[in-house]
XYZ file of C-alpha atoms in Angstrom:
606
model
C 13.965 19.269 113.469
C 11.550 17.025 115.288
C 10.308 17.538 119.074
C 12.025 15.711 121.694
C 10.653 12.095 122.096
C 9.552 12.484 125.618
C 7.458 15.444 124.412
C 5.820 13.156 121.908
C 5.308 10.631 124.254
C 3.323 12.842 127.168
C 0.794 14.173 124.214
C -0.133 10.544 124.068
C 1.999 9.276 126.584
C 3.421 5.511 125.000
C 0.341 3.405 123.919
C 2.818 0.940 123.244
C 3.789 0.306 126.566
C 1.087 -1.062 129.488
C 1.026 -1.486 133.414
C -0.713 -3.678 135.445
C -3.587 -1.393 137.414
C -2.253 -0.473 140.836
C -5.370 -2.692 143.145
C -4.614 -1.917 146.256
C -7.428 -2.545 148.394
C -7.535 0.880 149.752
C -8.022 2.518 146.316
C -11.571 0.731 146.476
C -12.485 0.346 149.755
C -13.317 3.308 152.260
C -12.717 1.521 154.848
C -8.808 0.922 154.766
C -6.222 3.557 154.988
C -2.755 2.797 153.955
C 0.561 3.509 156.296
C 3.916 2.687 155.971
C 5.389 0.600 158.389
C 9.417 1.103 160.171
C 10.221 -1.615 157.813
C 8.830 0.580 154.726
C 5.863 -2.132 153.572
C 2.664 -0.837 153.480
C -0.083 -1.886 156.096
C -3.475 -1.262 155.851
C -5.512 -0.317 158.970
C -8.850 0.517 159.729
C -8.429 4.110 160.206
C -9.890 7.376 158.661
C -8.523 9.888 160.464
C -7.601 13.674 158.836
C -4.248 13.788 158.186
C -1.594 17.116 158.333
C -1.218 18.017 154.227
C 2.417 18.506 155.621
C 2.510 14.610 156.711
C 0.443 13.294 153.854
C 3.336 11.690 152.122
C 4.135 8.728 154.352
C 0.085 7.930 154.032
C 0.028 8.143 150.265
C 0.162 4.790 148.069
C 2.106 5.668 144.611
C -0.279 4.296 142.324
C 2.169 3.029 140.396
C 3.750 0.477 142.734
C 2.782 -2.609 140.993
C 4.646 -1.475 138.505
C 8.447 -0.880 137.851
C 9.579 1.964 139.250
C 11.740 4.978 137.738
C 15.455 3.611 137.202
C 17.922 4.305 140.219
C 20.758 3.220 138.206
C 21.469 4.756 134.809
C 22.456 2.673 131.164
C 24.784 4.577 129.226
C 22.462 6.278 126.897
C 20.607 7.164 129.732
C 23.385 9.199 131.139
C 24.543 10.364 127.820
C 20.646 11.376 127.308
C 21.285 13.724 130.731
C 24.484 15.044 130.232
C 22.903 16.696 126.919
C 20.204 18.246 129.205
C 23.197 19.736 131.502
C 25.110 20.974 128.795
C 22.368 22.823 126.376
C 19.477 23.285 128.667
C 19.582 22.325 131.967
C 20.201 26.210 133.341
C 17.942 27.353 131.234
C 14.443 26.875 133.329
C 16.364 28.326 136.943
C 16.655 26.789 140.199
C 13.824 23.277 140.122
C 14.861 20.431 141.784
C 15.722 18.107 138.971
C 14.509 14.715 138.424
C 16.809 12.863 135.929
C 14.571 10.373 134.040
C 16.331 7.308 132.270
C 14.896 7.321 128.425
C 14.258 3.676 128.645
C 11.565 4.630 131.436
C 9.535 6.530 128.242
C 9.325 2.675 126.795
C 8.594 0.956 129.930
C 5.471 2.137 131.342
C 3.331 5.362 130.835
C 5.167 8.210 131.299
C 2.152 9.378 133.819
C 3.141 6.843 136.317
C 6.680 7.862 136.477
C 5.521 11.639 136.668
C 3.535 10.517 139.896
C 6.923 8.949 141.142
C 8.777 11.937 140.839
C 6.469 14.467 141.768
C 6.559 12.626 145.322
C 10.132 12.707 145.429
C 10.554 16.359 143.995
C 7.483 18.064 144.748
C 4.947 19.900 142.774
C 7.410 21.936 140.363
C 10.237 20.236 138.846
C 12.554 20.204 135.867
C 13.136 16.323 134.098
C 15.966 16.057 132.445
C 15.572 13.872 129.593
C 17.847 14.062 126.354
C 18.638 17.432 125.167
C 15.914 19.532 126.127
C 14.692 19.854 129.210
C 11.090 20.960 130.743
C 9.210 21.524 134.033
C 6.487 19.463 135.471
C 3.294 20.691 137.268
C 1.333 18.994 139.707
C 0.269 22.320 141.935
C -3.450 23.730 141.202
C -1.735 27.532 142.178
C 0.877 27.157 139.422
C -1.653 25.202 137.260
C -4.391 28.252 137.533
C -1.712 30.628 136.295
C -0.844 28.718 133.434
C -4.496 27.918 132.144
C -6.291 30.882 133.193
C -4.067 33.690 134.944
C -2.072 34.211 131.938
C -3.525 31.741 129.296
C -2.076 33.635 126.251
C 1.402 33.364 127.136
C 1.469 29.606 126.055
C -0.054 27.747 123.294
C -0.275 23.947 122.674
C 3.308 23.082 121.378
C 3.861 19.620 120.378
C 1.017 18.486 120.752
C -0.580 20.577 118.088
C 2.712 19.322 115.958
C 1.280 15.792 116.352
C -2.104 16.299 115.708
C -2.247 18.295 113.398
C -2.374 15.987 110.790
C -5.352 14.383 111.820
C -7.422 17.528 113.386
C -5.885 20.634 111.079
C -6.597 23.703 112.906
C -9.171 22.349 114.701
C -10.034 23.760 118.356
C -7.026 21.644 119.932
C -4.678 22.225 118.295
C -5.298 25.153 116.776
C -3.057 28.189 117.362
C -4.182 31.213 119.080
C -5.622 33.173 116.396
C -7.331 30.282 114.811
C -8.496 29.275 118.122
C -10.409 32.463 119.613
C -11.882 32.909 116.266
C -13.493 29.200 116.010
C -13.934 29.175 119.577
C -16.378 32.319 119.295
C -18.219 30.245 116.516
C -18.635 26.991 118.286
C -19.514 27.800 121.783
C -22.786 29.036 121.473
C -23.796 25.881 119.888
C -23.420 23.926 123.061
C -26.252 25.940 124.711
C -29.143 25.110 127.347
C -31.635 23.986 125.078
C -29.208 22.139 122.232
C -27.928 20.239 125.696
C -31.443 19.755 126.929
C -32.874 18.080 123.393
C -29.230 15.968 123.638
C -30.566 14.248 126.615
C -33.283 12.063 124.348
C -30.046 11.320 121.986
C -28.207 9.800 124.606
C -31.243 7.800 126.078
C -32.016 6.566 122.674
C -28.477 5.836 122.094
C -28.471 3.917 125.603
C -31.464 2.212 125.249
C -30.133 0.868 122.001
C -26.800 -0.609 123.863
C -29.082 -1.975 127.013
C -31.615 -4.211 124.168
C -28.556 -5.297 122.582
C -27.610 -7.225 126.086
C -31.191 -7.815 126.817
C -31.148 -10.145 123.798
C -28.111 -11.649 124.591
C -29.400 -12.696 127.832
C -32.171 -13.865 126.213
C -29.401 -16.905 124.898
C -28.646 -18.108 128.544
C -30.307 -20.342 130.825
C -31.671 -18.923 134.379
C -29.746 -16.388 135.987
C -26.583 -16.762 133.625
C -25.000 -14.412 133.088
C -23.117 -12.627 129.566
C -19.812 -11.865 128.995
C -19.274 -8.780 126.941
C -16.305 -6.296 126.509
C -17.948 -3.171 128.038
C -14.694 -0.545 126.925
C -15.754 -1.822 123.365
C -19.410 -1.546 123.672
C -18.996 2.461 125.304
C -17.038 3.301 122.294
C -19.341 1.905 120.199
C -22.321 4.018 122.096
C -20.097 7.069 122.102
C -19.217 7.271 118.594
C -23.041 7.028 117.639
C -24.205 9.924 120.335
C -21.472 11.621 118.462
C -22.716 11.119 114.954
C -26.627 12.077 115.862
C -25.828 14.893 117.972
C -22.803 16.666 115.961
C -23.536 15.913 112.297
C -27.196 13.940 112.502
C -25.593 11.299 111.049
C -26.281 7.386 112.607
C -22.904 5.437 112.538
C -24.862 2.570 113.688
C -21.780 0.836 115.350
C -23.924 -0.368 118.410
C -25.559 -2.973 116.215
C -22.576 -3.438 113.342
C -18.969 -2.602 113.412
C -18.642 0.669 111.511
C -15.691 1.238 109.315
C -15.677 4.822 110.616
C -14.671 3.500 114.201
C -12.112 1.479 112.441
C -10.679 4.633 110.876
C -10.940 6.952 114.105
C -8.617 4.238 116.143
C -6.775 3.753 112.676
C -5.722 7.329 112.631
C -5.286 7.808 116.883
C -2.794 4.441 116.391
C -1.034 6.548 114.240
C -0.455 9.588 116.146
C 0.580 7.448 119.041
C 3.288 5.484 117.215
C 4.217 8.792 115.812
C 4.742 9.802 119.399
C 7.513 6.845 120.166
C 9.794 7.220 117.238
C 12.890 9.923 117.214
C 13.172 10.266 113.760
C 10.061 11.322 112.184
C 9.973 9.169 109.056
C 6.504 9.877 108.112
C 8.091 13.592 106.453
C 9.932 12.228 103.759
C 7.921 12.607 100.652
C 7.261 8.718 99.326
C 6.516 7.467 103.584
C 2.885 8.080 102.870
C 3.219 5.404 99.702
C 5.873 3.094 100.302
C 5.752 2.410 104.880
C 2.364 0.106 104.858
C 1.249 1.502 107.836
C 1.711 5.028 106.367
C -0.362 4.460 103.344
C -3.285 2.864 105.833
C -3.323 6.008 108.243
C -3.844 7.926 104.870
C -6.750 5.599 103.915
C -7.978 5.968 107.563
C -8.051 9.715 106.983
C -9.291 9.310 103.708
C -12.436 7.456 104.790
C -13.354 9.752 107.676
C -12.666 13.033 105.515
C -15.310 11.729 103.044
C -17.778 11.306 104.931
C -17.360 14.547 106.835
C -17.140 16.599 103.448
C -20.327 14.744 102.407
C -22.439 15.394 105.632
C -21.218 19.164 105.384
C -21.995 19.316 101.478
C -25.791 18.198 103.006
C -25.928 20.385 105.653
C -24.873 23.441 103.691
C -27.912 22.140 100.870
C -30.462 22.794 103.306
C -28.908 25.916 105.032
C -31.286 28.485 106.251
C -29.083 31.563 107.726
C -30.149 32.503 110.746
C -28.374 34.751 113.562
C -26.916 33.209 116.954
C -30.257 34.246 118.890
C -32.419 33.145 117.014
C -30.832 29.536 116.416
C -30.514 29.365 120.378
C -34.303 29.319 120.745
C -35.197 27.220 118.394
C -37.181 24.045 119.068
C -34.599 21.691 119.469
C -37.092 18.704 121.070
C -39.113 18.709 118.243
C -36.318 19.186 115.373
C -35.584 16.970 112.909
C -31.891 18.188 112.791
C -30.649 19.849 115.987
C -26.927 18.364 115.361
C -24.152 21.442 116.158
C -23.364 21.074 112.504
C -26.421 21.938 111.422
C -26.585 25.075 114.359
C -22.677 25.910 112.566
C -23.941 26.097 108.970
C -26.968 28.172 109.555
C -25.227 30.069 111.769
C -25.207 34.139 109.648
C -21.878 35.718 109.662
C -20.299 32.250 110.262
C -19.164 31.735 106.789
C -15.727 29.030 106.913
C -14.213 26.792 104.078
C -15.417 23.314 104.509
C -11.865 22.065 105.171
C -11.914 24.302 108.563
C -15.408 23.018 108.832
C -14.029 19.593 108.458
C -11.206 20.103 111.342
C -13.877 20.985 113.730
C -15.970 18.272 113.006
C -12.598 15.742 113.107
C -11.851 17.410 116.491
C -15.102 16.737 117.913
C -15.456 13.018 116.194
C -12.034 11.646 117.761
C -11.745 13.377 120.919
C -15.569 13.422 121.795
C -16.443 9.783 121.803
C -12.376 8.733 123.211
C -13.032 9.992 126.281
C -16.857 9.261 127.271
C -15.547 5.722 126.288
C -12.855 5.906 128.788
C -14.993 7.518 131.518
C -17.299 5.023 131.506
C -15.336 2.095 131.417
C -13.406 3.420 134.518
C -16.555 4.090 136.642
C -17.957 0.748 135.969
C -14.074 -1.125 136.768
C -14.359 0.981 140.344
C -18.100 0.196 140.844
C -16.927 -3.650 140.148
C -14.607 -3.373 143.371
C -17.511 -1.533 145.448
C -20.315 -3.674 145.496
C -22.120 -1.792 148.074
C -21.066 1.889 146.218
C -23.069 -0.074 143.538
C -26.068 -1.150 145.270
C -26.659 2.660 146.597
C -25.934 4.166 143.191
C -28.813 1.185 141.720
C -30.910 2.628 144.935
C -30.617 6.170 143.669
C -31.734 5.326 140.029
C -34.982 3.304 141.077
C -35.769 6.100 143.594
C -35.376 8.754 140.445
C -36.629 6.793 137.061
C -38.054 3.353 138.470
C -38.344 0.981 135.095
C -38.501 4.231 133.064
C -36.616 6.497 130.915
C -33.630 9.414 131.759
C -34.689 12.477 131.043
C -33.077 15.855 131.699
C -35.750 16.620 134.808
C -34.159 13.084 135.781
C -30.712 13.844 135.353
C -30.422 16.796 137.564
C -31.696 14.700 139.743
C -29.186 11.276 139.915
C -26.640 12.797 142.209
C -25.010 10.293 143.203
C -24.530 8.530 139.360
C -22.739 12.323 138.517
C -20.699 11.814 141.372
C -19.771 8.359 140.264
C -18.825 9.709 137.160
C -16.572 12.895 138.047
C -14.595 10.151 140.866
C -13.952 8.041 137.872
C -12.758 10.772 135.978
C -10.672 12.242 139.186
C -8.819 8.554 139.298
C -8.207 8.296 135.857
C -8.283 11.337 133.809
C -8.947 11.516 130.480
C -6.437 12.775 129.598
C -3.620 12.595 132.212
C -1.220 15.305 131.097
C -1.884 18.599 129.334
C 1.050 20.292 127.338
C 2.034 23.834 127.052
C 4.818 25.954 125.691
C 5.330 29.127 126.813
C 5.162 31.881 124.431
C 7.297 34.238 126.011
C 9.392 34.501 129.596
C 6.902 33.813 132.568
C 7.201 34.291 136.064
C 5.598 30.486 137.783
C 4.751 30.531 141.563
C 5.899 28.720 143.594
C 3.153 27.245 144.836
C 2.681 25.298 148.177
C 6.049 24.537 149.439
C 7.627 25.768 145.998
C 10.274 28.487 145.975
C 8.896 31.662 147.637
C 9.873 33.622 144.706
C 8.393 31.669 141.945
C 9.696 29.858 139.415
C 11.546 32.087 135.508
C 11.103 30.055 132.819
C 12.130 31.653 129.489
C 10.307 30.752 126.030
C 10.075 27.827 124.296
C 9.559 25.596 127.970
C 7.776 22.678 127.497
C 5.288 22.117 130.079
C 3.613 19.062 131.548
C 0.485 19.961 133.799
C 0.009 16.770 135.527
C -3.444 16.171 135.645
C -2.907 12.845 137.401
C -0.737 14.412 139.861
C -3.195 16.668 140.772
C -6.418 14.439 140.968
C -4.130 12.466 143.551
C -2.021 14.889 145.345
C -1.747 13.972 149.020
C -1.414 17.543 149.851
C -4.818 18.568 148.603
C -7.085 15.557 148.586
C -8.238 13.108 151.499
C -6.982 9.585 150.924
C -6.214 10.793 147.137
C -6.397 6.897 146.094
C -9.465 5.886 147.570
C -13.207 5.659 145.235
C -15.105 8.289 147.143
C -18.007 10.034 145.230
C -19.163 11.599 148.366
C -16.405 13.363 148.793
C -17.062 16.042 146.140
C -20.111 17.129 148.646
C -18.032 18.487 150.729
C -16.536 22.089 151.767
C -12.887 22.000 152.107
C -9.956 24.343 152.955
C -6.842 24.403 154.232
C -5.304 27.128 155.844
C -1.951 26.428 155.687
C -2.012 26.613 151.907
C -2.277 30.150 150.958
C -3.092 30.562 147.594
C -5.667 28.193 147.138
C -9.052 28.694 148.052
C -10.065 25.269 148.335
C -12.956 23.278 147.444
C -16.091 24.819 147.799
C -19.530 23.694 145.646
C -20.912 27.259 146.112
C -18.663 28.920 143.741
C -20.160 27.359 140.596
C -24.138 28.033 141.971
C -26.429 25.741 139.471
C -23.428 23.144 138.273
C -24.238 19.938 137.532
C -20.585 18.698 138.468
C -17.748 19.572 139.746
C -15.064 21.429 138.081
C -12.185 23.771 137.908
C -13.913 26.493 139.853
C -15.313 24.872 142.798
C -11.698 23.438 143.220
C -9.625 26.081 142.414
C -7.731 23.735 139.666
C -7.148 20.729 142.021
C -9.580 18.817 139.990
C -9.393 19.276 135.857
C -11.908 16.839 134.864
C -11.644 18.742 131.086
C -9.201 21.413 131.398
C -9.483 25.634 132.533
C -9.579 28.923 131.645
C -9.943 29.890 128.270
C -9.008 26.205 126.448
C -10.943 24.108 128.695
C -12.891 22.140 126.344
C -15.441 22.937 124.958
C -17.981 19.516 125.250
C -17.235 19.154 128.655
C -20.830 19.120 129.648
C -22.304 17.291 126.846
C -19.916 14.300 127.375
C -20.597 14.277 131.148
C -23.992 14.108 130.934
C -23.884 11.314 128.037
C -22.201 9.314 130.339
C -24.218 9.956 133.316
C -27.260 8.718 131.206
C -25.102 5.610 129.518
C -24.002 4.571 133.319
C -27.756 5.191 134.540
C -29.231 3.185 132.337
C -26.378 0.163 132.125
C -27.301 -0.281 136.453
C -30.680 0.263 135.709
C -31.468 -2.784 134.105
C -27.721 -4.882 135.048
C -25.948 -6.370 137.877
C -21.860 -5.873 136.657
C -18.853 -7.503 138.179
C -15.291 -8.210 136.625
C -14.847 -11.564 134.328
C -11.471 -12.134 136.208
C -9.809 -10.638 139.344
C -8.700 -6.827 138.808
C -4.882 -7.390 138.649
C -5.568 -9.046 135.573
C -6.897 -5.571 133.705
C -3.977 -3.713 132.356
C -4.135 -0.009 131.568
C -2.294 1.952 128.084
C -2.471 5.441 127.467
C -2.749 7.042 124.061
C -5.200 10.258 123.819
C -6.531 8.889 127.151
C -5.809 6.058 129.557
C -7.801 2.736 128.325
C -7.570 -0.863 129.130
C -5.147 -3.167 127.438
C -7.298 -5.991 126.267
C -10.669 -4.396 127.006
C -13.095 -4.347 130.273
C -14.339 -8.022 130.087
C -17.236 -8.248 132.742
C -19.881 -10.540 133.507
C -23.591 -9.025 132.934
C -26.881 -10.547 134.831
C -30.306 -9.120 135.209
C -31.261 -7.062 138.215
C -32.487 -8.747 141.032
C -34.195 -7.940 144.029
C -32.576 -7.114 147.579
C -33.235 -10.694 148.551
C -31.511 -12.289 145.895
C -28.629 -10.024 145.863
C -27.869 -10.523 149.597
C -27.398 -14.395 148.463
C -25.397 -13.773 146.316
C -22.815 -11.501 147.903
C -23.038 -14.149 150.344
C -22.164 -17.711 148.148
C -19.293 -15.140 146.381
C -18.166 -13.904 149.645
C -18.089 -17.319 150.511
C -16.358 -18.599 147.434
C -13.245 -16.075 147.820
C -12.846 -17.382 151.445
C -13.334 -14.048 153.031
């Protein structure tokens, strides 16, 4: 029996399907707050005022309003599709306000968008009825922090793991349980201080690589020209080599040549998200993988990243010196030829796996790894585009901290603001925007803020959508949810009123470099929490830190065309539709740039 389509389509939520990005001018400037007016448009006023959590929903743009809504009126598969929820399992979950949800909404737009929709109407536990099975939504940190930490083992991956496993095996995301907390106690101590601290000279390489590639370019145009360049395509390429020297030692080299690896990783993910929109799963029957074209390509996708994976293992175990965990954590990783995590796995005594499991955790790391720093990146820079002056101060910090010279990891620690930048980005668009669970066995929810006082029984087998973008954007628990604020993760915040949550507060994570879980009490899941929060989240965070550094460092960046005109699709995160075309020039000085503004200013008739 396959999983329901809608379940397939939140683990990577309808790449098929694309919205124009929701621009409204308060989203980028700090300056405008939005309010609804008696006739129900929305206004925009100078204001910045604290508003009630309890009143935050007339002051809360849906972000999805340049966009169709979710259907009012129903076709009639779409009521067939919720009369099969009533009848086999709409009792099931308990007493949720229901949102019915019109199967032709899963092909429309992202099904994120239309979670934010209802989650406004409903509130932040609900049951969506769509088809026969039905499941509950989550957009509350208190019921999120049960499910991901409190009581962690009660719920495993569920379809998800059913869609990936083909591509990762039993690697660490969808692995189950048992395979998890084994490979899990393996893998962590290879992201340690030191391994982290010798990555930094990776990623500046890596960077540096990307920046003379543009620096030639400009070399091509006349005066102050500047280059056009598809920056979503250029991060991946980055990404996937920081990946390749610092997991396996291994240079894809796709900053200076298009690798047929990178054509193979977004072979394979274009696979798993088709897989995710079809009801019958066609791919099962025994001559698909020979006789569908596109079938026999995702195998020859998988084929060409499996060899090379096998053969950088086969040279890695070659050279294996077996040493225990304490031992490998001090060695000399700035001064090592090979300090890759594969190379810290295969010498690691006592660690002894089959190269196929070896293989899944490398594929894991390969395709998820260099997805999202992509994605991060290219959102940071698309909000910095619309915040000129959020620009210029984030420039200011980076010739205050490395003037013309290199990132290093004394440097990092040291670019506040350009972390900031990069935790906002991933707070507006996070990568990804749903997580999926299914419970294990019956559970007793809470309710939550303004959620049924006595919780919420779910028996097993409930699907479960923790709404990441719900939560990054929740009126009730952010200020002006929708506006590009870095500064705002400075900040000590509670709120009485909302007992349960213990608010937003830097101190409990002494020493972070970013924000996460902890300091907000699971309003803000930048990578997950509890025990399956992943794994590379600081290794990809500070990649990108140093890739967004070094890009303002030596660049001024602004949009080729007007923002409406980028469109977003989500697959195993949210990307653009036809890439992040921008316009790159050289830095200039204060002088210059204050001309400029001006004659564009000037040019848009403001």
């Amino acid at each position: 029996m396959s999983p329901c389509p809608v379940l397939m389509a939140a683990a990577f939520p309808i790449a098929n399907t694309s919205s124009v990005l929701p621009l409204h001018r308060n989203v980028f400037r700090s300056d405008f707050s939005p309010e609804i007016t008696s006739n129900g448009r929305h206004s925009l006023s100078t204001s910045y005022t604290h508003v009630n959590p309890r009143q935050r929903r007339g002051h809360i743009l849906c972000q999805s309003a340049s966009t169709e809504k979710p259907k009012s009126r129903r076709n009639l598969l779409d009521n067939a599709s919720n009369l099969l929820t009533n009848l086999l399992s709409g009792s099931s979950i308990g007493s949720m306000p229901v949102a019915e949800g019109a199967v032709s909404d899963l092909f429309s737009r992202p099904l994120f968008l239309s979670l934010y929709d209802w989650f406004l109407e409903h509130g932040a536990v609900y049951k969506l009825a769509f088809g026969p099975k039905a499941f509950v939504v989550v957009s509350d940190p208190i019921v999120t922090k049960h499910i991901l930490k409190e009581n962690a083992f009660a719920y495993d991956k569920g379809v998800l793991a059913d869609i990936l496993e083909p591509i990762m095996g039993k690697g660490l995301i969808p692995a189950d349980l048992g395979t998890w907390k084994q490979r899990r106690r393996v893998i962590a101590p290879g992201f340690h201080s030191l391994y982290l601290e010798a990555m930094t000279k990776i990623f500046t390489d890596c960077a540096e690589k990307t920046i003379l590639k543009f620096e030639k370019l400009l070399e091509g145009v006349h005066g102050l020209n500047p280059i056009e360049l598809d920056l979503e395509a250029e991060f991946s390429s980055l990404a996937l080599d920081i990946i390749g020297l610092g997991i396996f030692n291994y240079d894809f080299g796709s900053i200076q040549k298009e690798s047929p690896i990178i054509k193979a990783v977004y072979g394979t993910l274009s696979e798993a998200e088709h897989r995710s929109t079809f009801y019958i799963p066609y791919w099962k029957f025994p001559l698909a993988r020979w006789v569908v074209p596109r079938q026999r390509k995702f195998q020859e996708d998988l084929t060409v990243i499996n060899s090379c994976l096998d053969g950088l293992i086969k040279n890695a175990k070659e050279t294996r010196r077996e040493t225990d965990v304490e031992k490998l954590q001090q060695r000399d990783y700035l001064n090592l030829k090979d300090g890759s995590l594969l190379r810290f796995l295969v010498d690691m005594r006592g660690a002894d796996v089959d190269d196929r499991q070896l293989r899944d955790d490398l594929m894991t790391m390969l395709i998820a790894g260099h997805e999202t720093t992509a994605a991060v990146l290219t959102w940071a820079v698309f909000l910095l585009t619309q915040n000129p002056l959020k620009m210029r101060k984030a420039q200011s910090e980076i010739d205050a901290v490395i003037g013309q010279g290199s990132t290093t990891y004394e440097s990092l620690r040291r670019l506040e603001y350009i972390r900031l930048i990069v935790v906002e980005a991933l707070r507006l668009y996070p990568q990804p925007p749903l997580l999926i669970r299914r419970s294990l066995k019956s559970d007793l929810l809470p309710g939550g803020y303004m959620g049924q006082k006595d919780g919420y029984s779910i028996p097993p087998g409930t699907d479960i959508f923790i709404s990441v973008y719900n939560l990054h954007r929740s009126p009730y628990f952010w200020d002006h949810p929708d506006d590009f604020e870095p500064e705002r993760f400075l900040v000590q915040r509670k709120i009485e009123d909302i007992e349960g949550w213990a608010g937003f507060d830097p101190a409990r994570s002494p020493g972070a470099l970013y924000p996460n879980e902890v300091i907000s009490d699971f309003s803000f899941l930048p990578f997950g929490g509890g025990p399956r929060k992943c794994i590379g989240d600081q290794f990809a965070l500070m990649e990108s830190t140093i890739a967004l550094a070094m890009l303002l460092q030596k660049f001024d960046v602004e949009l080729k065309g007007p923002p409406e005109s980028v469109e977003l699709v989500t697959g195993a995160t949210i990307h653009t539709k036809n890439g992040l075309w921008c316009k790159l020039r050289k830095r200039i000085n204060d002088q210059q740039h204050l001309i400029r503004l001006i004659n564009r200013w000037y040019k848009r008739g403001c």
